[in-house]
Amino acid sequence: MLFDILTPERILFGPGTSFRIPAELERLGKRVLLVSGQNTLQLPENLDRVINPLKSSNLAIHYHRIDPEPSAGTVDRGRELARSNNVDLVVGIGGGSALDTAKAVAGLFHSEEPTSAYLRGREVDVTPIPWVAVPTTAGSGSEVTRNAVLIDQENGKKSSLRHESWMARVVVVDPILTMSMPRQLTAWTGLDALTHAIEAYTSRWVVAPSAALAAEAVRLIVQNFFSAYTTGRKEPREKMALGSLMAGMALNTAGAGLVHALAHPVGSRYNLPHGLVCGVLLPYALEFNMAISVDHYAELGYRSGIARRNASVEEAAEKFVLYVRKLVEKLGVPATLGEQGLRREDIQGFVEASKGGSSLSANVRKATLDDLTSILERAL
Ligand SMILES: [Fe+2]
């Protein structure tokens, strides 16, 4: 076995860990650019646990508030702010959009080129400044990956920019910060995490450490998703945050699969939340991959308690796939993308756009362009 695993330098996990943020930041810099969503910082738990402690620290804080689904321009504005204030550290607090933006701002801080040049193929050729990730959703896994998904606003294409030097220096996962997520966001972000875990577990590039992380992530998410969605209890939120973190770590090593290959072009074309598109497409991808993933899905079924240990492999695999389909339904996610605006005439473009991407190469079953077309037609 051969592998090359990138991890952040330090991961702090657990309720209350956000109180350690000021000390961690003071260790890494003096002038901070804090990247967040428009309303993230107003939420009481973020104010009490992150912002107010930072205000009473010795750090100079500059703010970059972003809209959902960041573009190259979002990153460029952050880079300008960072440079004009001579910051030496970037912090992302929020969901995947804030973390991806923070990562790219830190990664391209020393570059003179616009972010769009990198989205169109320029190699990352500069040394980053450090960045710290504080996720407030349980889904994107961006806190432990080396890539940032950004929209090139000139052609509307969503691409993944990445470099191995872009790992966060410190990751602080305080599950309390995820408590105020509304139901719908809990569903969409959790489905993103579940998709990462399943796709990483079945990926062609899976290795023993990523398989262990992914399998445990599936178990944690399957057993806690619905109660995190329906109740305000801490325990399921904590388990979801852990599942999302572990799924992200597995994803960073093993890559994703079919769902992610299609979710990026579809999501950016119709401006749909990433987790929602993943949730709709996941059951179709599981069905397509079933032919050669029976053992994998059965194992996930046994481990998650969906199938009894004495069930046959085929039965356990079927139960697992059925469970995911029903879960998606119970979370209020539509069964098709037609309801979200997908048009038949756009399908060929999405199939073309997914060609050559790393997610498609990682998918366990080779998917031809005809296969992708028929998956999207079924999801219409
Ligand atoms: Fe994702």
XYZ file of C-alpha atoms and ligand atoms in Angstrom:
381
model
C 0.000 0.000 0.000
C 1.194 3.485 -0.858
C -0.292 6.742 0.337
C 0.322 10.433 0.818
C -1.920 12.018 3.426
C -2.219 15.720 4.120
C -3.686 16.850 7.441
C -3.888 20.205 9.211
C -1.146 20.853 11.742
C -3.630 20.850 14.628
C -7.302 19.935 15.054
C -9.166 20.988 18.193
C -12.519 19.256 18.520
C -15.250 19.450 21.143
C -17.720 21.714 22.934
C -15.871 24.719 24.317
C -12.821 24.513 22.048
C -13.756 27.868 20.475
C -12.539 29.557 23.657
C -9.038 28.508 22.624
C -9.226 30.460 19.347
C -7.589 33.717 20.594
C -4.560 31.874 21.997
C -4.178 29.835 18.800
C -4.372 32.958 16.631
C -1.923 34.887 18.796
C 0.533 32.054 18.278
C 0.325 32.482 14.494
C -0.038 36.217 13.835
C -0.944 39.735 14.918
C -3.172 41.150 12.184
C -6.071 38.955 11.161
C -8.491 38.967 8.231
C -11.672 37.297 9.450
C -13.764 35.867 6.603
C -17.394 35.025 7.357
C -20.898 34.918 5.886
C -23.055 38.051 6.071
C -24.881 37.086 9.263
C -22.591 34.476 10.814
C -21.013 36.813 13.323
C -24.319 38.123 14.662
C -25.423 34.702 15.926
C -25.292 34.788 19.746
C -23.070 31.723 20.170
C -20.556 33.035 17.625
C -20.531 36.439 19.308
C -20.069 34.981 22.784
C -17.622 32.268 21.883
C -15.586 33.745 19.038
C -16.023 37.454 18.353
C -16.113 38.957 21.855
C -13.087 36.947 23.061
C -11.229 38.082 19.921
C -12.137 41.713 20.579
C -10.545 41.528 23.982
C -7.360 39.914 22.625
C -4.274 41.751 21.342
C -5.115 40.910 17.742
C -6.077 43.523 15.126
C -9.149 42.129 13.334
C -10.297 43.143 9.836
C -13.548 41.741 8.462
C -14.443 40.334 5.033
C -18.143 39.421 4.881
C -19.071 37.338 1.877
C -22.172 36.121 0.039
C -22.890 32.389 -0.359
C -21.199 30.622 -3.300
C -17.957 32.629 -3.506
C -16.430 33.714 -6.791
C -12.913 34.647 -7.887
C -13.982 38.256 -7.244
C -14.919 37.407 -3.644
C -11.400 36.094 -3.130
C -9.818 39.096 -4.911
C -11.650 41.526 -2.627
C -10.435 39.555 0.387
C -6.873 39.589 -0.922
C -7.004 43.373 -1.381
C -8.325 43.831 2.156
C -5.691 41.480 3.523
C -2.852 43.218 1.717
C -3.960 46.779 2.429
C -4.121 45.932 6.135
C -0.880 43.989 6.011
C -2.480 40.972 7.699
C -0.347 37.967 8.584
C -3.152 35.475 9.273
C -6.553 34.616 7.766
C -9.415 33.029 9.711
C -12.493 31.529 8.088
C -15.568 31.188 10.290
C -18.732 29.768 8.791
C -19.751 27.160 6.234
C -17.830 25.907 3.211
C -18.072 29.243 1.377
C -16.348 31.228 4.137
C -13.705 28.549 4.664
C -12.980 28.167 0.947
C -12.643 31.941 0.585
C -10.332 32.212 3.605
C -8.211 29.363 2.242
C -7.846 30.947 -1.203
C -7.167 34.445 0.224
C -4.349 33.028 2.369
C -3.130 30.798 -0.463
C -2.900 33.592 -3.034
C -1.954 36.426 -0.650
C 1.490 36.856 -2.208
C 0.344 36.592 -5.824
C -0.011 39.550 -8.207
C -2.310 37.577 -10.528
C -6.119 37.675 -10.295
C -7.769 34.595 -8.779
C -9.498 33.907 -12.110
C -6.088 33.210 -13.709
C -5.670 30.273 -11.314
C -9.202 29.053 -11.990
C -8.289 28.935 -15.679
C -5.261 26.731 -15.179
C -2.340 28.776 -13.812
C -0.344 26.685 -11.336
C -0.312 27.935 -7.738
C 3.175 29.407 -7.541
C 3.289 31.408 -4.296
C 3.752 30.552 -0.633
C 0.606 31.015 1.457
C 0.226 32.858 4.735
C -1.294 30.745 7.549
C -5.042 30.278 7.838
C -7.273 28.920 10.586
C -10.621 27.200 10.028
C -13.627 27.488 12.336
C -16.568 25.638 10.770
C -20.077 26.536 11.960
C -21.864 23.955 9.785
C -21.344 20.190 9.714
C -20.895 19.419 6.058
C -18.362 20.952 3.705
C -15.237 19.398 5.227
C -13.367 22.417 3.848
C -11.548 22.814 7.166
C -9.508 19.709 6.400
C -9.129 19.826 2.621
C -6.650 21.568 0.360
C -9.171 22.857 -2.140
C -11.451 25.830 -2.557
C -14.491 25.659 -4.848
C -14.950 29.005 -6.573
C -17.030 30.453 -9.397
C -15.356 32.174 -12.320
C -17.882 34.975 -12.718
C -16.989 35.556 -16.376
C -18.140 32.129 -17.560
C -20.196 31.018 -14.530
C -18.083 27.854 -14.160
C -17.455 26.417 -10.723
C -13.973 24.945 -10.303
C -11.877 23.576 -7.537
C -8.597 25.396 -6.899
C -6.139 23.415 -4.861
C -2.629 23.187 -3.548
C -1.026 20.979 -0.977
C 0.288 24.027 0.897
C -3.289 25.217 1.465
C -4.075 23.051 4.504
C -5.269 24.986 7.550
C -2.674 25.449 10.282
C -5.302 25.062 12.993
C -8.859 23.734 12.792
C -11.268 24.447 15.644
C -14.474 22.406 15.532
C -16.733 23.479 18.382
C -20.053 21.677 17.822
C -21.842 24.362 19.855
C -21.270 26.717 16.910
C -23.406 24.423 14.720
C -26.388 24.478 17.127
C -28.186 27.410 15.537
C -28.247 25.924 12.032
C -31.849 25.941 10.806
C -33.389 22.647 9.720
C -32.909 23.097 5.999
C -29.243 24.010 6.349
C -28.752 21.035 8.696
C -30.212 18.798 5.994
C -28.221 20.201 3.074
C -24.862 20.412 4.843
C -25.315 16.965 6.400
C -26.069 15.476 2.998
C -22.852 16.970 1.663
C -20.965 15.286 4.523
C -22.743 11.963 3.979
C -21.887 12.117 0.277
C -18.215 12.837 1.072
C -18.110 9.866 3.439
C -19.754 7.391 1.035
C -17.846 8.585 -2.035
C -14.507 8.538 -0.176
C -15.246 5.042 1.193
C -15.914 3.610 -2.258
C -13.350 5.742 -4.142
C -10.818 4.113 -6.457
C -8.131 5.925 -4.479
C -9.218 4.683 -1.081
C -6.430 3.646 1.328
C -6.704 2.046 4.769
C -6.633 5.256 6.878
C -9.163 7.064 4.679
C -11.431 3.994 4.586
C -11.439 3.854 8.399
C -12.289 7.545 8.653
C -14.981 7.332 5.979
C -16.691 4.240 7.412
C -16.865 5.753 10.884
C -18.107 9.026 9.381
C -20.946 7.171 7.632
C -21.891 5.465 10.902
C -21.875 8.722 12.867
C -23.892 10.583 10.248
C -26.439 7.810 9.616
C -27.090 7.355 13.348
C -27.413 11.039 14.210
C -28.634 12.890 11.142
C -32.359 12.723 11.716
C -32.218 13.703 15.378
C -29.843 16.596 14.575
C -32.414 17.657 11.972
C -35.498 17.370 14.177
C -34.244 18.240 17.675
C -32.084 20.913 19.240
C -30.077 18.361 21.221
C -26.331 18.785 21.567
C -25.280 15.170 21.255
C -26.437 14.514 17.675
C -24.992 17.884 16.618
C -21.654 16.895 18.097
C -21.705 13.527 16.324
C -22.606 15.213 13.020
C -19.723 17.674 13.426
C -17.366 14.765 14.073
C -18.746 12.789 11.127
C -18.341 15.772 8.833
C -14.760 16.352 9.987
C -13.796 12.703 9.465
C -15.560 12.588 6.092
C -13.589 15.676 5.017
C -10.314 14.053 6.050
C -11.198 10.919 4.069
C -12.224 13.031 1.083
C -8.939 14.929 1.105
C -7.066 11.657 0.664
C -9.403 9.486 -1.388
C -11.310 12.048 -3.501
C -15.045 12.064 -4.176
C -17.067 10.469 -6.984
C -19.933 10.744 -9.397
C -22.148 12.962 -7.256
C -19.485 15.633 -6.911
C -18.546 15.372 -10.593
C -22.107 16.392 -11.516
C -23.018 18.562 -8.504
C -20.574 21.365 -9.307
C -21.726 22.175 -12.858
C -25.420 21.689 -11.986
C -25.185 23.751 -8.789
C -23.390 26.671 -10.378
C -25.664 26.781 -13.460
C -28.879 27.071 -11.420
C -27.364 28.658 -8.319
C -28.424 25.749 -6.094
C -26.886 24.929 -2.697
C -24.189 22.281 -3.084
C -25.571 19.967 -0.369
C -29.052 20.019 -1.876
C -27.739 18.904 -5.282
C -25.620 16.211 -3.615
C -28.670 14.979 -1.695
C -30.787 14.663 -4.831
C -28.076 12.923 -6.852
C -26.750 10.581 -4.142
C -29.424 7.833 -4.468
C -28.995 7.767 -8.267
C -25.219 7.440 -7.941
C -25.545 4.671 -5.338
C -27.793 2.760 -7.688
C -25.366 3.203 -10.593
C -22.373 2.117 -8.518
C -24.231 -0.770 -6.852
C -23.143 -3.302 -9.486
C -19.554 -3.246 -8.232
C -19.999 -1.785 -4.752
C -22.168 -4.446 -3.138
C -19.488 -5.375 -0.590
C -18.800 -1.744 0.272
C -22.431 -0.808 0.735
C -23.061 -3.978 2.746
C -20.178 -3.118 5.075
C -21.579 0.384 5.579
C -25.002 -1.147 6.228
C -23.649 -3.536 8.889
C -21.515 -0.892 10.584
C -24.269 1.693 10.715
C -26.744 -0.794 12.160
C -29.001 -0.542 9.116
C -28.549 -4.237 8.326
C -28.248 -7.078 10.819
C -24.891 -8.867 10.880
C -26.528 -12.092 9.714
C -28.077 -10.436 6.645
C -26.594 -11.498 3.313
C -24.206 -9.097 1.582
C -26.786 -8.358 -1.121
C -29.528 -7.731 1.398
C -27.322 -5.469 3.537
C -26.216 -3.457 0.493
C -29.791 -3.017 -0.677
C -30.890 -1.955 2.787
C -28.138 0.644 2.904
C -29.070 2.165 -0.456
C -32.764 2.149 0.441
C -31.996 3.767 3.791
C -30.157 6.639 2.102
C -33.006 7.157 -0.361
C -35.560 7.294 2.467
C -33.364 9.573 4.575
C -33.073 12.065 1.711
C -36.861 11.981 1.393
C -37.419 12.469 5.146
C -35.079 15.464 5.103
C -37.444 17.180 2.690
C -35.084 16.990 -0.284
C -36.880 16.542 -3.620
C -36.403 13.288 -5.498
C -35.526 14.991 -8.770
C -33.640 18.003 -10.035
C -36.441 18.913 -12.450
C -38.183 20.549 -9.481
C -35.029 22.617 -8.969
C -34.911 23.887 -12.531
C -32.868 21.227 -14.347
C -33.648 21.340 -18.068
C -33.156 18.484 -20.501
C -31.347 20.715 -22.992
C -28.685 21.592 -20.369
C -27.779 17.983 -19.563
C -25.184 17.529 -22.300
C -23.336 20.622 -21.105
C -23.153 19.264 -17.542
C -21.861 15.932 -18.770
C -19.163 17.695 -20.815
C -18.240 19.883 -17.839
C -17.721 16.892 -15.563
C -15.332 15.241 -18.039
C -11.694 14.964 -16.940
C -12.402 16.081 -13.356
C -10.802 14.302 -10.410
C -14.167 13.335 -8.870
C -15.132 11.397 -11.984
C -11.779 9.584 -12.079
C -12.183 8.640 -8.406
C -15.642 7.121 -8.894
C -15.629 3.411 -8.162
C -17.404 2.439 -11.388
C -16.200 3.888 -14.658
C -18.927 6.199 -15.907
C -19.083 6.973 -19.619
C -20.608 10.182 -20.914
C -23.704 8.164 -21.854
C -23.928 6.870 -18.292
C -23.768 10.408 -16.916
C -26.420 11.542 -19.377
C -28.751 8.745 -18.351
C -28.200 9.458 -14.633
C -29.147 13.112 -15.116
C -32.106 12.167 -17.316
C -33.377 9.883 -14.572
C -32.900 12.690 -12.042
C -34.850 15.104 -14.261
Fe -19.181 18.368 -1.240
